[in-house]
Amino acid sequence: MNRVAFADRVVLVTGGGRGLGAAYCRELASRGAAVVVHDNGSDTEGRGHDPAPARNVAAAIVDGGGRAVACVADASTESGGREAVDLALSEYGRLDAVIANAGIIHDDSFEEWPTDRFEALLRHHLLAAFHVVRPAFAVMKDAGYGRVVFVSSAAGVFGQPRLAGYAAAKTGMLGLMNAVALEGAEFGITANAILPMAATRMALALMADAADTADGREFLDTLRVDQVAPVVAYLASESCDRTQLVLSAFRGRVAALQIGVTRGWISENGMVSAEDVATHLDEITDTDDLMVPSSIFDEMAYLA
């Protein structure tokens, strides 16, 4: 088995100062990567600024004999994303992979969700990914090589109560992944995603007082960051030549998400009524002949 290695590779990790992001940084550095630890140190709702988390992770990697530099700009802004990419280039002369991991959390019943909080979730997850990946994509395109890993969530793909903003932002990451994968294919750029679960400060924020109970602690103990970080390392590596791959990782299990479309029902005359949908719903939802398209064109060709 060939070792997944990052010799001479440079990886930028957004939200790299704590939790899973810090675990990704450590895992990548242990495999030889030079790491840009990008984190402005805000709290779980996106407020405040603390340079210590990013600098501490970078310093620990350097103290251990690795290569790392901290960027404490705000990834949710266009200038902050560009600053991190520019730092990778000025410090190491290249940028080979990006882990779009930055984000915040807020939970509320749907009818009570404040607009500013919903917008903040989109900004700190989806826009933060866009603001870093867009300038990184140009660098990778010129180099003819790149790896992009978007950190999505099962809370969005499958749903979780009280997380409207988080779910919308995290599912949007998959749409961004699809576009980057398709546009990057001819330039040696892959784009994949992960649905992780781990005991991080965001998980603790959601669990609130339940995290301090015996059952809560036992549950969190089963969700370790070291069960996720190696999966991200693989997706960010040269060893991974797949694109548009979405992996779920937690509790030692790694599984693939498949988003498919059924064969469905086809109208003989091209006309469809609401009554037709009701009549043929069982045929429409029959998954026996499920197809997994890699683009919108694949689904259109399915009818040919």
Tab-separated table of C-alpha atoms in Angstrom:
chain	number	residue	atom	x	y	z
A	1	MET	CA	0.000	0.000	0.000
A	2	ASN	CA	1.439	3.372	-1.055
A	3	ARG	CA	1.548	5.954	1.709
A	4	VAL	CA	-0.655	9.004	1.243
A	5	ALA	CA	1.962	11.730	1.386
A	6	PHE	CA	2.243	15.459	0.815
A	7	ALA	CA	5.941	15.974	0.151
A	8	ASP	CA	6.441	19.456	-1.349
A	9	ARG	CA	2.675	20.067	-1.220
A	10	VAL	CA	1.037	23.131	0.324
A	11	VAL	CA	-2.440	22.921	1.830
A	12	LEU	CA	-4.680	25.741	3.058
A	13	VAL	CA	-7.184	24.836	5.781
A	14	THR	CA	-9.900	27.337	6.630
A	15	GLY	CA	-11.206	27.176	10.186
A	16	GLY	CA	-7.944	25.456	11.039
A	17	GLY	CA	-7.504	26.849	14.535
A	18	ARG	CA	-9.797	24.499	16.449
A	19	GLY	CA	-11.687	21.216	16.333
A	20	LEU	CA	-11.758	19.305	13.084
A	21	GLY	CA	-9.895	22.071	11.251
A	22	ALA	CA	-6.958	21.803	13.646
A	23	ALA	CA	-7.051	18.000	13.295
A	24	TYR	CA	-6.873	18.363	9.514
A	25	CYS	CA	-3.855	20.656	9.861
A	26	ARG	CA	-2.030	18.242	12.153
A	27	GLU	CA	-2.801	15.217	9.975
A	28	LEU	CA	-1.633	16.948	6.798
A	29	ALA	CA	1.529	18.276	8.440
A	30	SER	CA	2.351	14.799	9.767
A	31	ARG	CA	2.260	13.594	6.170
A	32	GLY	CA	4.682	16.249	4.967
A	33	ALA	CA	2.437	19.111	3.892
A	34	ALA	CA	3.203	22.740	4.499
A	35	VAL	CA	0.000	24.062	6.041
A	36	VAL	CA	-1.635	27.483	6.008
A	37	VAL	CA	-3.778	27.551	9.155
A	38	HIS	CA	-6.516	30.019	8.249
A	39	ASP	CA	-8.712	31.070	11.183
A	40	ASN	CA	-9.720	34.467	12.545
A	41	GLY	CA	-10.610	32.963	15.920
A	42	SER	CA	-14.258	34.008	16.144
A	43	ASP	CA	-16.690	32.316	18.513
A	44	THR	CA	-19.168	29.661	17.353
A	45	GLU	CA	-21.601	32.354	16.181
A	46	GLY	CA	-18.991	34.272	14.184
A	47	ARG	CA	-18.360	37.056	16.684
A	48	GLY	CA	-15.010	38.410	17.819
A	49	HIS	CA	-11.448	37.903	16.644
A	50	ASP	CA	-8.664	35.958	18.336
A	51	PRO	CA	-5.394	35.231	16.505
A	52	ALA	CA	-4.254	32.723	19.143
A	53	PRO	CA	-5.966	29.520	17.840
A	54	ALA	CA	-4.445	29.697	14.348
A	55	ARG	CA	-1.059	30.782	15.634
A	56	ASN	CA	-1.014	28.064	18.293
A	57	VAL	CA	-1.780	25.303	15.785
A	58	ALA	CA	0.856	26.604	13.381
A	59	ALA	CA	3.428	26.942	16.177
A	60	ALA	CA	2.786	23.402	17.425
A	61	ILE	CA	3.324	22.020	13.923
A	62	VAL	CA	6.585	23.971	13.542
A	63	ASP	CA	7.751	22.893	17.006
A	64	GLY	CA	7.177	19.307	15.918
A	65	GLY	CA	9.426	19.734	12.908
A	66	GLY	CA	6.721	20.548	10.362
A	67	ARG	CA	5.963	23.550	8.215
A	68	ALA	CA	3.041	25.847	8.947
A	69	VAL	CA	2.026	29.473	8.937
A	70	ALA	CA	-1.034	31.174	10.422
A	71	CYS	CA	-3.430	33.461	8.578
A	72	VAL	CA	-5.877	35.260	10.873
A	73	ALA	CA	-7.879	37.069	8.179
A	74	ASP	CA	-11.642	36.559	8.031
A	75	ALA	CA	-12.378	33.845	5.419
A	76	SER	CA	-15.956	35.055	5.072
A	77	THR	CA	-14.741	38.184	3.263
A	78	GLU	CA	-13.327	38.426	-0.236
A	79	SER	CA	-10.150	40.119	1.013
A	80	GLY	CA	-9.716	37.519	3.756
A	81	GLY	CA	-9.890	34.647	1.295
A	82	ARG	CA	-7.431	36.299	-1.045
A	83	GLU	CA	-5.056	37.053	1.824
A	84	ALA	CA	-4.809	33.384	2.770
A	85	VAL	CA	-4.073	32.324	-0.813
A	86	ASP	CA	-1.495	35.088	-1.203
A	87	LEU	CA	0.163	34.016	2.047
A	88	ALA	CA	0.538	30.451	0.771
A	89	LEU	CA	2.200	31.757	-2.385
A	90	SER	CA	4.486	34.233	-0.638
A	91	GLU	CA	5.507	31.771	2.073
A	92	TYR	CA	5.810	28.565	0.052
A	93	GLY	CA	5.558	29.554	-3.611
A	94	ARG	CA	2.609	27.320	-4.424
A	95	LEU	CA	-0.822	26.089	-3.328
A	96	ASP	CA	-1.854	22.509	-4.022
A	97	ALA	CA	-4.975	21.911	-1.938
A	98	VAL	CA	-7.687	23.753	-0.035
A	99	ILE	CA	-9.856	22.362	2.763
A	100	ALA	CA	-12.925	24.626	2.945
A	101	ASN	CA	-13.828	23.959	6.555
A	102	ALA	CA	-14.581	27.355	8.146
A	103	GLY	CA	-17.988	27.853	9.673
A	104	ILE	CA	-20.164	28.792	12.623
A	105	ILE	CA	-23.321	27.426	14.232
A	106	HIS	CA	-26.696	28.711	15.404
A	107	ASP	CA	-29.866	26.784	16.199
A	108	ASP	CA	-33.415	28.045	16.472
A	109	SER	CA	-36.931	26.959	15.611
A	110	PHE	CA	-37.601	27.827	11.986
A	111	GLU	CA	-40.238	30.471	12.640
A	112	GLU	CA	-37.873	32.202	15.070
A	113	TRP	CA	-34.737	32.143	12.890
A	114	PRO	CA	-33.386	35.720	12.690
A	115	THR	CA	-32.526	36.905	9.187
A	116	ASP	CA	-29.131	38.221	10.270
A	117	ARG	CA	-28.207	34.811	11.727
A	118	PHE	CA	-29.300	33.023	8.543
A	119	GLU	CA	-27.178	35.398	6.461
A	120	ALA	CA	-24.256	34.929	8.854
A	121	LEU	CA	-24.381	31.141	8.392
A	122	LEU	CA	-24.308	31.527	4.616
A	123	ARG	CA	-21.446	34.005	4.878
A	124	HIS	CA	-19.246	31.999	7.248
A	125	HIS	CA	-19.738	28.657	5.483
A	126	LEU	CA	-20.656	29.056	1.817
A	127	LEU	CA	-19.153	32.449	1.063
A	128	ALA	CA	-16.054	31.621	3.092
A	129	ALA	CA	-15.525	28.595	0.842
A	130	PHE	CA	-16.132	30.643	-2.300
A	131	HIS	CA	-13.801	33.466	-1.245
A	132	VAL	CA	-10.892	31.065	-0.694
A	133	VAL	CA	-11.501	28.509	-3.434
A	134	ARG	CA	-12.020	31.057	-6.220
A	135	PRO	CA	-8.500	32.594	-6.022
A	136	ALA	CA	-7.026	29.173	-5.224
A	137	PHE	CA	-8.666	27.717	-8.333
A	138	ALA	CA	-6.813	30.218	-10.532
A	139	VAL	CA	-3.490	29.212	-8.957
A	140	MET	CA	-4.260	25.505	-9.398
A	141	LYS	CA	-5.396	26.018	-12.984
A	142	ASP	CA	-2.061	27.613	-13.871
A	143	ALA	CA	-0.211	24.767	-12.132
A	144	GLY	CA	-2.276	22.040	-13.799
A	145	TYR	CA	-2.972	20.401	-10.446
A	146	GLY	CA	-5.221	20.965	-7.454
A	147	ARG	CA	-7.316	19.340	-4.770
A	148	VAL	CA	-10.332	21.012	-3.155
A	149	VAL	CA	-12.246	19.466	-0.252
A	150	PHE	CA	-15.528	21.045	0.803
A	151	VAL	CA	-16.714	20.294	4.333
A	152	SER	CA	-20.462	19.747	4.079
A	153	SER	CA	-22.781	18.090	6.600
A	154	ALA	CA	-25.377	15.363	6.904
A	155	ALA	CA	-27.434	17.972	8.780
A	156	GLY	CA	-28.018	19.631	5.432
A	157	VAL	CA	-28.082	16.660	3.082
A	158	PHE	CA	-30.461	14.610	5.243
A	159	GLY	CA	-31.824	17.309	7.535
A	160	GLN	CA	-31.665	18.203	11.213
A	161	PRO	CA	-34.258	20.216	13.158
A	162	ARG	CA	-33.481	23.789	14.209
A	163	LEU	CA	-30.510	24.174	11.852
A	164	ALA	CA	-32.087	25.965	8.885
A	165	GLY	CA	-29.166	28.305	8.186
A	166	TYR	CA	-26.495	25.696	8.804
A	167	ALA	CA	-28.302	23.102	6.694
A	168	ALA	CA	-28.769	25.508	3.787
A	169	ALA	CA	-25.163	26.666	3.853
A	170	LYS	CA	-23.678	23.177	4.155
A	171	THR	CA	-25.812	21.760	1.344
A	172	GLY	CA	-24.800	24.727	-0.793
A	173	MET	CA	-21.218	23.503	-0.411
A	174	LEU	CA	-22.142	20.467	-2.524
A	175	GLY	CA	-23.395	22.680	-5.334
A	176	LEU	CA	-20.139	24.617	-5.212
A	177	MET	CA	-18.214	21.342	-5.233
A	178	ASN	CA	-20.029	20.161	-8.356
A	179	ALA	CA	-19.224	23.350	-10.260
A	180	VAL	CA	-15.551	23.314	-9.251
A	181	ALA	CA	-15.230	19.620	-10.121
A	182	LEU	CA	-16.681	20.051	-13.603
A	183	GLU	CA	-14.744	23.207	-14.429
A	184	GLY	CA	-11.521	21.920	-12.912
A	185	ALA	CA	-11.440	18.503	-14.547
A	186	GLU	CA	-9.464	19.565	-17.640
A	187	PHE	CA	-6.885	21.320	-15.453
A	188	GLY	CA	-6.091	18.438	-13.103
A	189	ILE	CA	-8.237	19.860	-10.299
A	190	THR	CA	-10.503	17.559	-8.302
A	191	ALA	CA	-13.258	18.721	-5.969
A	192	ASN	CA	-14.720	16.414	-3.343
A	193	ALA	CA	-16.598	16.761	-0.069
A	194	ILE	CA	-16.903	15.228	3.358
A	195	LEU	CA	-19.804	14.891	5.794
A	196	PRO	CA	-18.000	14.676	9.146
A	197	MET	CA	-19.204	14.181	12.691
A	198	ALA	CA	-16.959	14.839	15.672
A	199	ALA	CA	-16.990	16.155	19.221
A	200	THR	CA	-16.083	19.780	18.517
A	201	ARG	CA	-17.053	23.054	20.168
A	202	MET	CA	-19.858	23.403	17.599
A	203	ALA	CA	-21.246	20.006	18.626
A	204	LEU	CA	-20.987	21.053	22.258
A	205	ALA	CA	-22.812	24.299	21.489
A	206	LEU	CA	-25.678	22.374	19.922
A	207	MET	CA	-25.902	19.855	22.747
A	208	ALA	CA	-25.802	22.587	25.415
A	209	ASP	CA	-26.408	21.137	28.901
A	210	ALA	CA	-26.849	17.618	27.506
A	211	ALA	CA	-23.105	17.534	26.756
A	212	ASP	CA	-22.398	17.483	30.495
A	213	THR	CA	-24.570	14.454	31.228
A	214	ALA	CA	-23.168	10.918	31.421
A	215	ASP	CA	-25.013	9.916	28.236
A	216	GLY	CA	-23.848	13.062	26.492
A	217	ARG	CA	-20.217	12.487	27.387
A	218	GLU	CA	-20.420	8.849	26.346
A	219	PHE	CA	-21.901	9.867	22.996
A	220	LEU	CA	-19.258	12.525	22.360
A	221	ASP	CA	-16.467	10.106	23.238
A	222	THR	CA	-17.477	8.006	20.216
A	223	LEU	CA	-17.051	10.957	17.822
A	224	ARG	CA	-13.295	11.527	17.589
A	225	VAL	CA	-11.553	13.912	15.230
A	226	ASP	CA	-8.934	11.270	14.414
A	227	GLN	CA	-11.695	9.231	12.763
A	228	VAL	CA	-12.268	12.034	10.256
A	229	ALA	CA	-8.934	13.782	9.582
A	230	PRO	CA	-7.344	10.870	7.675
A	231	VAL	CA	-10.332	10.777	5.300
A	232	VAL	CA	-9.850	14.456	4.509
A	233	ALA	CA	-6.131	13.864	4.034
A	234	TYR	CA	-6.904	11.242	1.406
A	235	LEU	CA	-9.335	13.508	-0.464
A	236	ALA	CA	-6.758	16.321	-0.461
A	237	SER	CA	-3.941	14.100	-1.720
A	238	GLU	CA	-2.477	13.217	-5.068
A	239	SER	CA	-3.568	9.636	-4.356
A	240	CYS	CA	-7.197	10.682	-4.822
A	241	ASP	CA	-7.937	11.004	-8.518
A	242	ARG	CA	-11.720	10.839	-8.058
A	243	THR	CA	-13.837	13.969	-8.290
A	244	GLN	CA	-17.369	14.778	-7.072
A	245	LEU	CA	-16.911	12.146	-4.380
A	246	VAL	CA	-18.796	12.815	-1.135
A	247	LEU	CA	-17.722	10.746	1.867
A	248	SER	CA	-19.423	10.429	5.244
A	249	ALA	CA	-16.993	9.847	8.109
A	250	PHE	CA	-17.606	9.240	11.818
A	251	ARG	CA	-17.211	6.517	14.456
A	252	GLY	CA	-14.680	4.683	12.296
A	253	ARG	CA	-17.007	4.249	9.332
A	254	VAL	CA	-16.371	5.784	5.907
A	255	ALA	CA	-19.252	5.682	3.426
A	256	ALA	CA	-20.099	7.345	0.114
A	257	LEU	CA	-23.094	9.588	-0.474
A	258	GLN	CA	-24.960	8.843	-3.696
A	259	ILE	CA	-27.378	11.437	-5.076
A	260	GLY	CA	-29.371	9.777	-7.808
A	261	VAL	CA	-32.438	10.100	-10.003
A	262	THR	CA	-34.981	7.386	-10.724
A	263	ARG	CA	-35.925	6.253	-14.216
A	264	GLY	CA	-39.291	7.798	-13.472
A	265	TRP	CA	-42.418	7.889	-15.573
A	266	ILE	CA	-42.327	9.248	-19.114
A	267	SER	CA	-45.416	10.757	-20.702
A	268	GLU	CA	-46.158	9.300	-24.141
A	269	ASN	CA	-47.208	12.658	-25.604
A	270	GLY	CA	-44.846	14.923	-23.624
A	271	MET	CA	-47.736	16.450	-21.676
A	272	VAL	CA	-47.898	16.153	-17.884
A	273	SER	CA	-50.782	16.956	-15.556
A	274	ALA	CA	-50.970	17.021	-11.782
A	275	GLU	CA	-53.269	14.011	-12.024
A	276	ASP	CA	-50.588	12.140	-13.992
A	277	VAL	CA	-48.103	12.724	-11.169
A	278	ALA	CA	-50.575	11.393	-8.604
A	279	THR	CA	-51.412	8.349	-10.751
A	280	HIS	CA	-47.803	7.409	-11.543
A	281	LEU	CA	-46.138	8.380	-8.261
A	282	ASP	CA	-45.094	4.815	-7.418
A	283	GLU	CA	-43.356	4.535	-10.805
A	284	ILE	CA	-41.807	7.979	-10.411
A	285	THR	CA	-40.296	7.076	-7.031
A	286	ASP	CA	-39.206	3.505	-7.877
A	287	THR	CA	-35.468	3.288	-7.097
A	288	ASP	CA	-34.776	-0.042	-8.815
A	289	ASP	CA	-33.106	1.666	-11.803
A	290	LEU	CA	-31.438	4.530	-9.955
A	291	MET	CA	-28.881	6.590	-11.852
A	292	VAL	CA	-26.185	8.765	-10.254
A	293	PRO	CA	-25.510	11.667	-12.661
A	294	SER	CA	-22.182	13.482	-12.647
A	295	SER	CA	-23.723	16.577	-14.243
A	296	ILE	CA	-27.073	17.980	-15.349
A	297	PHE	CA	-26.261	16.733	-18.851
A	298	ASP	CA	-26.122	13.133	-17.623
A	299	GLU	CA	-29.674	13.394	-16.325
A	300	MET	CA	-30.878	14.904	-19.603
A	301	ALA	CA	-29.178	12.101	-21.546
A	302	TYR	CA	-30.969	9.571	-19.347
A	303	LEU	CA	-34.147	10.227	-21.350
A	304	ALA	CA	-32.476	9.577	-24.711
